[in-house]
Short mmCIF file of C-alpha atoms in Angstrom, two decimals:
data_model
loop_
_atom_site.label_atom_id
_atom_site.label_comp_id
_atom_site.label_asym_id
_atom_site.label_seq_id
_atom_site.Cartn_x
_atom_site.Cartn_y
_atom_site.Cartn_z
CA ASP A 24 -32.99 86.28 -1.09
CA VAL A 25 -30.30 88.46 0.43
CA LYS A 26 -30.95 92.11 -0.35
CA VAL A 27 -28.16 94.69 -0.24
CA THR A 28 -29.03 98.04 -1.81
CA GLN A 29 -26.48 100.66 -2.76
CA SER A 30 -28.02 104.08 -3.29
CA SER A 31 -26.47 104.85 -6.67
CA ARG A 32 -25.22 102.67 -9.52
CA TYR A 33 -23.22 105.49 -11.13
CA LEU A 34 -21.94 108.70 -9.58
CA VAL A 35 -19.80 111.52 -10.93
CA LYS A 36 -18.24 114.01 -8.53
CA ARG A 37 -15.54 116.67 -8.62
CA THR A 38 -12.16 116.72 -6.90
CA GLY A 39 -12.42 118.08 -3.37
CA GLU A 40 -16.11 117.31 -2.92
CA LYS A 41 -17.39 115.39 0.09
CA VAL A 42 -19.03 112.20 -1.22
CA PHE A 43 -21.46 109.90 0.55
CA LEU A 44 -22.10 106.33 -0.56
CA GLU A 45 -24.99 104.58 1.13
CA CYS A 46 -25.66 100.91 1.69
CA VAL A 47 -28.87 99.50 3.12
CA GLN A 48 -29.71 95.90 4.01
CA ASP A 49 -32.99 94.26 4.92
CA MET A 50 -31.51 91.06 6.36
CA ASP A 51 -30.80 92.25 9.92
CA HIS A 52 -27.18 91.07 9.55
CA GLU A 53 -24.71 92.28 12.12
CA ASN A 54 -21.69 92.82 9.88
CA MET A 55 -21.33 95.28 7.01
CA PHE A 56 -18.30 95.95 4.79
CA TRP A 57 -17.08 98.43 2.19
CA TYR A 58 -14.73 97.32 -0.58
CA ARG A 59 -13.36 98.90 -3.71
CA GLN A 60 -12.64 96.93 -6.85
CA ASP A 61 -9.92 97.98 -9.28
CA PRO A 62 -8.67 96.10 -12.36
CA GLY A 63 -5.89 93.66 -11.55
CA LEU A 64 -6.21 94.24 -7.79
CA GLY A 65 -9.35 92.32 -6.93
CA LEU A 66 -11.48 93.63 -4.07
CA ARG A 67 -9.82 95.48 -1.24
CA LEU A 68 -11.41 96.16 2.12
CA ILE A 69 -11.79 99.80 3.14
CA TYR A 70 -13.77 99.61 6.39
CA PHE A 71 -16.13 97.25 8.15
CA SER A 72 -18.59 97.34 11.00
CA TYR A 73 -19.64 94.47 13.26
CA ASP A 74 -22.28 96.39 15.18
CA VAL A 75 -24.07 99.72 15.33
CA LYS A 76 -21.61 102.57 15.92
CA MET A 77 -18.68 100.11 15.74
CA LYS A 78 -16.14 100.30 12.94
CA GLU A 79 -12.77 98.83 12.08
CA LYS A 80 -10.23 99.86 9.45
CA GLY A 81 -9.61 97.54 6.59
CA ASP A 82 -6.58 97.43 4.33
CA ILE A 83 -6.97 100.80 2.59
CA PRO A 84 -8.83 103.23 4.91
CA GLU A 85 -6.87 106.35 3.99
CA GLY A 86 -9.10 109.11 2.61
CA TYR A 87 -12.29 107.40 3.78
CA SER A 88 -14.50 107.35 6.84
CA VAL A 89 -17.67 105.45 7.69
CA SER A 90 -20.82 105.81 9.71
CA ARG A 91 -23.20 103.22 11.10
CA GLU A 92 -25.90 104.85 13.18
CA LYS A 93 -28.52 102.18 12.48
CA LYS A 94 -28.09 98.45 11.99
CA GLU A 95 -29.44 98.44 8.46
CA ARG A 96 -27.38 101.31 7.06
CA PHE A 97 -23.63 101.68 6.51
CA SER A 98 -22.29 104.83 4.88
CA LEU A 99 -18.91 105.36 3.24
CA ILE A 100 -17.66 108.94 3.19
CA LEU A 101 -14.95 110.39 0.99
CA GLU A 102 -13.95 113.46 2.97
CA SER A 103 -12.30 115.26 0.04
CA ALA A 104 -12.60 113.26 -3.16
CA SER A 105 -9.51 112.74 -5.29
CA THR A 106 -9.09 111.26 -8.76
CA ASN A 107 -7.39 108.15 -7.35
CA GLN A 108 -10.64 107.31 -5.62
CA THR A 109 -12.32 106.69 -8.96
CA SER A 110 -13.38 103.06 -8.62
CA MET A 111 -16.18 100.54 -8.21
CA TYR A 112 -17.37 100.52 -4.59
CA LEU A 113 -19.05 97.43 -3.21
CA CYS A 114 -20.97 96.97 0.03
CA ALA A 115 -21.30 93.54 1.64
CA ILE A 116 -23.11 92.06 4.62
CA LYS A 117 -22.55 88.98 6.71
CA LYS A 118 -24.70 87.14 9.19
CA GLY A 119 -23.69 86.13 12.69
CA ARG A 120 -20.65 86.81 14.83
CA ALA A 121 -17.90 88.82 13.18
CA TYR A 122 -15.56 85.85 12.81
CA SER A 123 -18.26 83.29 12.00
CA ASN A 124 -17.87 80.90 9.11
CA GLN A 125 -20.40 82.60 6.85
CA PRO A 126 -20.13 84.06 3.34
CA GLN A 127 -20.47 87.76 2.66
CA HIS A 128 -23.20 88.90 0.29
CA PHE A 129 -22.70 91.89 -1.95
CA GLY A 130 -24.70 94.72 -3.40
CA ASP A 131 -24.45 95.61 -7.10
CA GLY A 132 -21.89 98.33 -6.56
CA THR A 133 -21.52 102.05 -7.20
CA ARG A 134 -19.22 103.11 -10.01
CA LEU A 135 -17.77 106.41 -8.81
CA SER A 136 -15.89 108.77 -11.10
CA ILE A 137 -13.98 111.72 -9.65
CA LEU A 138 -13.21 114.42 -12.22
CA ASP L 6 1.95 91.77 -0.52
CA GLN L 7 -0.62 89.70 -2.39
CA GLN L 8 -1.65 86.98 0.04
CA VAL L 9 -4.17 85.42 -2.36
CA LYS L 10 -3.13 85.01 -5.99
CA GLN L 11 -4.98 83.95 -9.08
CA ASN L 12 -2.18 83.63 -11.59
CA SER L 13 -4.34 83.13 -14.66
CA PRO L 14 -6.01 86.38 -15.72
CA SER L 15 -8.24 84.53 -18.16
CA LEU L 16 -9.44 81.07 -19.15
CA SER L 17 -11.29 79.97 -22.27
CA VAL L 18 -13.27 76.70 -22.33
CA GLN L 19 -15.66 74.95 -24.69
CA GLU L 20 -19.24 74.41 -23.56
CA GLY L 21 -19.69 71.01 -21.90
CA ARG L 22 -16.04 70.70 -20.90
CA ILE L 23 -14.51 71.19 -17.46
CA SER L 24 -13.36 74.60 -16.26
CA ILE L 25 -10.62 74.62 -13.63
CA LEU L 26 -9.85 77.87 -11.87
CA ASN L 27 -6.84 78.02 -9.58
CA CYS L 28 -5.89 80.05 -6.54
CA ASP L 29 -2.76 80.11 -4.35
CA TYR L 30 -2.34 81.66 -0.94
CA THR L 31 0.59 82.44 1.32
CA ASN L 32 -0.97 83.10 4.73
CA SER L 33 -1.06 79.85 6.75
CA MET L 34 -3.65 81.42 9.08
CA PHE L 35 -6.30 81.30 6.36
CA ASP L 36 -8.85 78.67 7.34
CA TYR L 37 -11.98 79.43 5.32
CA PHE L 38 -12.05 79.86 1.56
CA LEU L 39 -14.75 81.08 -0.81
CA TRP L 40 -15.37 81.47 -4.51
CA TYR L 41 -17.42 84.31 -5.96
CA LYS L 42 -18.68 84.91 -9.49
CA LYS L 43 -19.07 88.43 -10.86
CA TYR L 44 -20.89 89.61 -13.97
CA PRO L 45 -20.18 93.10 -15.35
CA ALA L 46 -22.13 95.86 -13.57
CA GLU L 47 -23.21 93.48 -10.78
CA GLY L 48 -21.83 92.67 -7.37
CA PRO L 49 -20.02 89.39 -6.68
CA THR L 50 -22.28 86.40 -6.06
CA PHE L 51 -21.25 83.77 -3.54
CA LEU L 52 -20.75 80.36 -5.18
CA ILE L 53 -19.21 77.87 -2.80
CA SER L 54 -16.93 77.72 0.23
CA ILE L 55 -14.70 75.28 2.05
CA SER L 56 -13.21 75.22 5.51
CA SER L 57 -9.70 74.07 6.23
CA ILE L 58 -10.90 70.90 7.94
CA LYS L 59 -12.09 69.60 4.57
CA ASP L 60 -10.33 68.99 1.27
CA LYS L 61 -13.37 68.95 -0.99
CA ASN L 62 -16.80 70.51 -1.14
CA GLU L 63 -19.36 69.96 -3.87
CA ASP L 64 -22.49 71.85 -4.88
CA GLY L 65 -24.11 70.78 -8.12
CA ARG L 66 -21.76 71.54 -11.02
CA PHE L 67 -19.28 73.29 -8.73
CA THR L 68 -16.58 71.55 -6.68
CA VAL L 69 -13.87 73.24 -4.66
CA PHE L 70 -10.68 71.39 -3.75
CA LEU L 71 -8.28 72.49 -1.02
CA ASN L 72 -4.66 71.35 -0.75
CA LYS L 73 -3.42 72.83 2.50
CA SER L 74 0.14 71.57 2.19
CA ALA L 75 0.47 73.28 -1.18
CA LYS L 76 -1.60 76.29 -0.08
CA HIS L 77 -3.68 75.84 -3.20
CA LEU L 78 -7.36 75.69 -3.98
CA SER L 79 -9.22 75.14 -7.19
CA LEU L 80 -12.76 75.46 -8.48
CA HIS L 81 -14.03 72.88 -10.96
CA ILE L 82 -17.10 73.57 -13.06
CA VAL L 83 -18.52 70.53 -14.83
CA PRO L 84 -20.05 70.80 -17.35
CA SER L 85 -19.27 74.39 -18.26
CA GLN L 86 -22.09 76.48 -19.71
CA PRO L 87 -22.02 79.80 -21.60
CA GLY L 88 -23.85 81.41 -18.66
CA ASP L 89 -20.82 80.62 -16.50
CA SER L 90 -18.82 83.26 -18.40
CA ALA L 91 -17.88 85.80 -15.73
CA VAL L 92 -15.02 86.92 -13.51
CA TYR L 93 -14.27 84.45 -10.71
CA PHE L 94 -12.67 85.57 -7.47
CA CYS L 95 -11.27 83.38 -4.76
CA ALA L 96 -11.18 84.76 -1.24
CA ALA L 97 -9.79 83.65 2.09
CA VAL L 98 -10.45 84.36 5.75
CA ALA L 99 -7.99 84.08 8.63
CA GLY L 100 -9.28 82.99 11.97
CA ALA L 101 -12.82 82.22 10.84
CA PHE L 102 -13.22 79.92 13.82
CA GLY L 103 -12.14 82.48 16.33
CA GLY L 104 -9.64 85.27 16.67
CA THR L 105 -9.80 88.90 15.78
CA SER L 106 -9.94 88.91 12.00
CA TYR L 107 -13.62 89.89 12.08
CA GLY L 108 -14.10 87.59 9.13
CA LYS L 109 -12.19 89.87 6.80
CA LEU L 110 -12.07 88.54 3.24
CA THR L 111 -8.81 88.75 1.30
CA PHE L 112 -9.46 88.46 -2.43
CA GLY L 113 -7.43 87.31 -5.40
CA GLN L 114 -7.22 89.44 -8.53
CA GLY L 115 -9.85 87.44 -10.39
CA THR L 116 -9.90 85.17 -13.46
CA ILE L 117 -12.08 85.93 -16.48
CA LEU L 118 -13.78 82.72 -17.61
CA THR L 119 -15.19 82.55 -21.13
CA VAL L 120 -17.25 79.52 -22.10
CA HIS L 121 -17.75 79.19 -25.86
CA PRO L 122 -20.91 77.57 -27.25
#
């Protein structure tokens, strides 16, 4: 079974705080992704990484940064949290080359509320 | 610009009948398509996929059909079961067989499926 673990299921933070969301995998997959899910908008890609220390912007990277120092861990950072970043955040992993024909597998998500 | 669209926000079906979920796309570079199921408070679960070289893929009760000329795909669930009640997302990848897309998934907005006993 594919195992993707997100550090928190629910998180409440205040405006202006620096927020860290962690994602850990035990599958040794090369590719890791961060999405946010909002009602009526589906899932939108924030950032992804196809190797250690490598990162690429997704569709909505503004206000976020990422870190991948080890293969199994991919962190999403909200530099200065704002209320419009209240959302469900989902981490995903994918096996093989970045553009390979493989599905992504998701963690259970972190529901983040910014007050 | 919504490149992947699921125009039906919800679908209600009787247990044992067929559920048909639809998805349209606009980007002709999409060449790999996936369906995910999502329960509340859980992450999406991969269901089934299809590449653009095929027009049908089947896995148990789930069949995905791809009509490239119409830029349309559909997921058929037969027979539908109450446990199938969930949000279903279609997703597409451009350049899955090469290129620089890095396998990025573009998702539709989702369709809520309710299967009544």
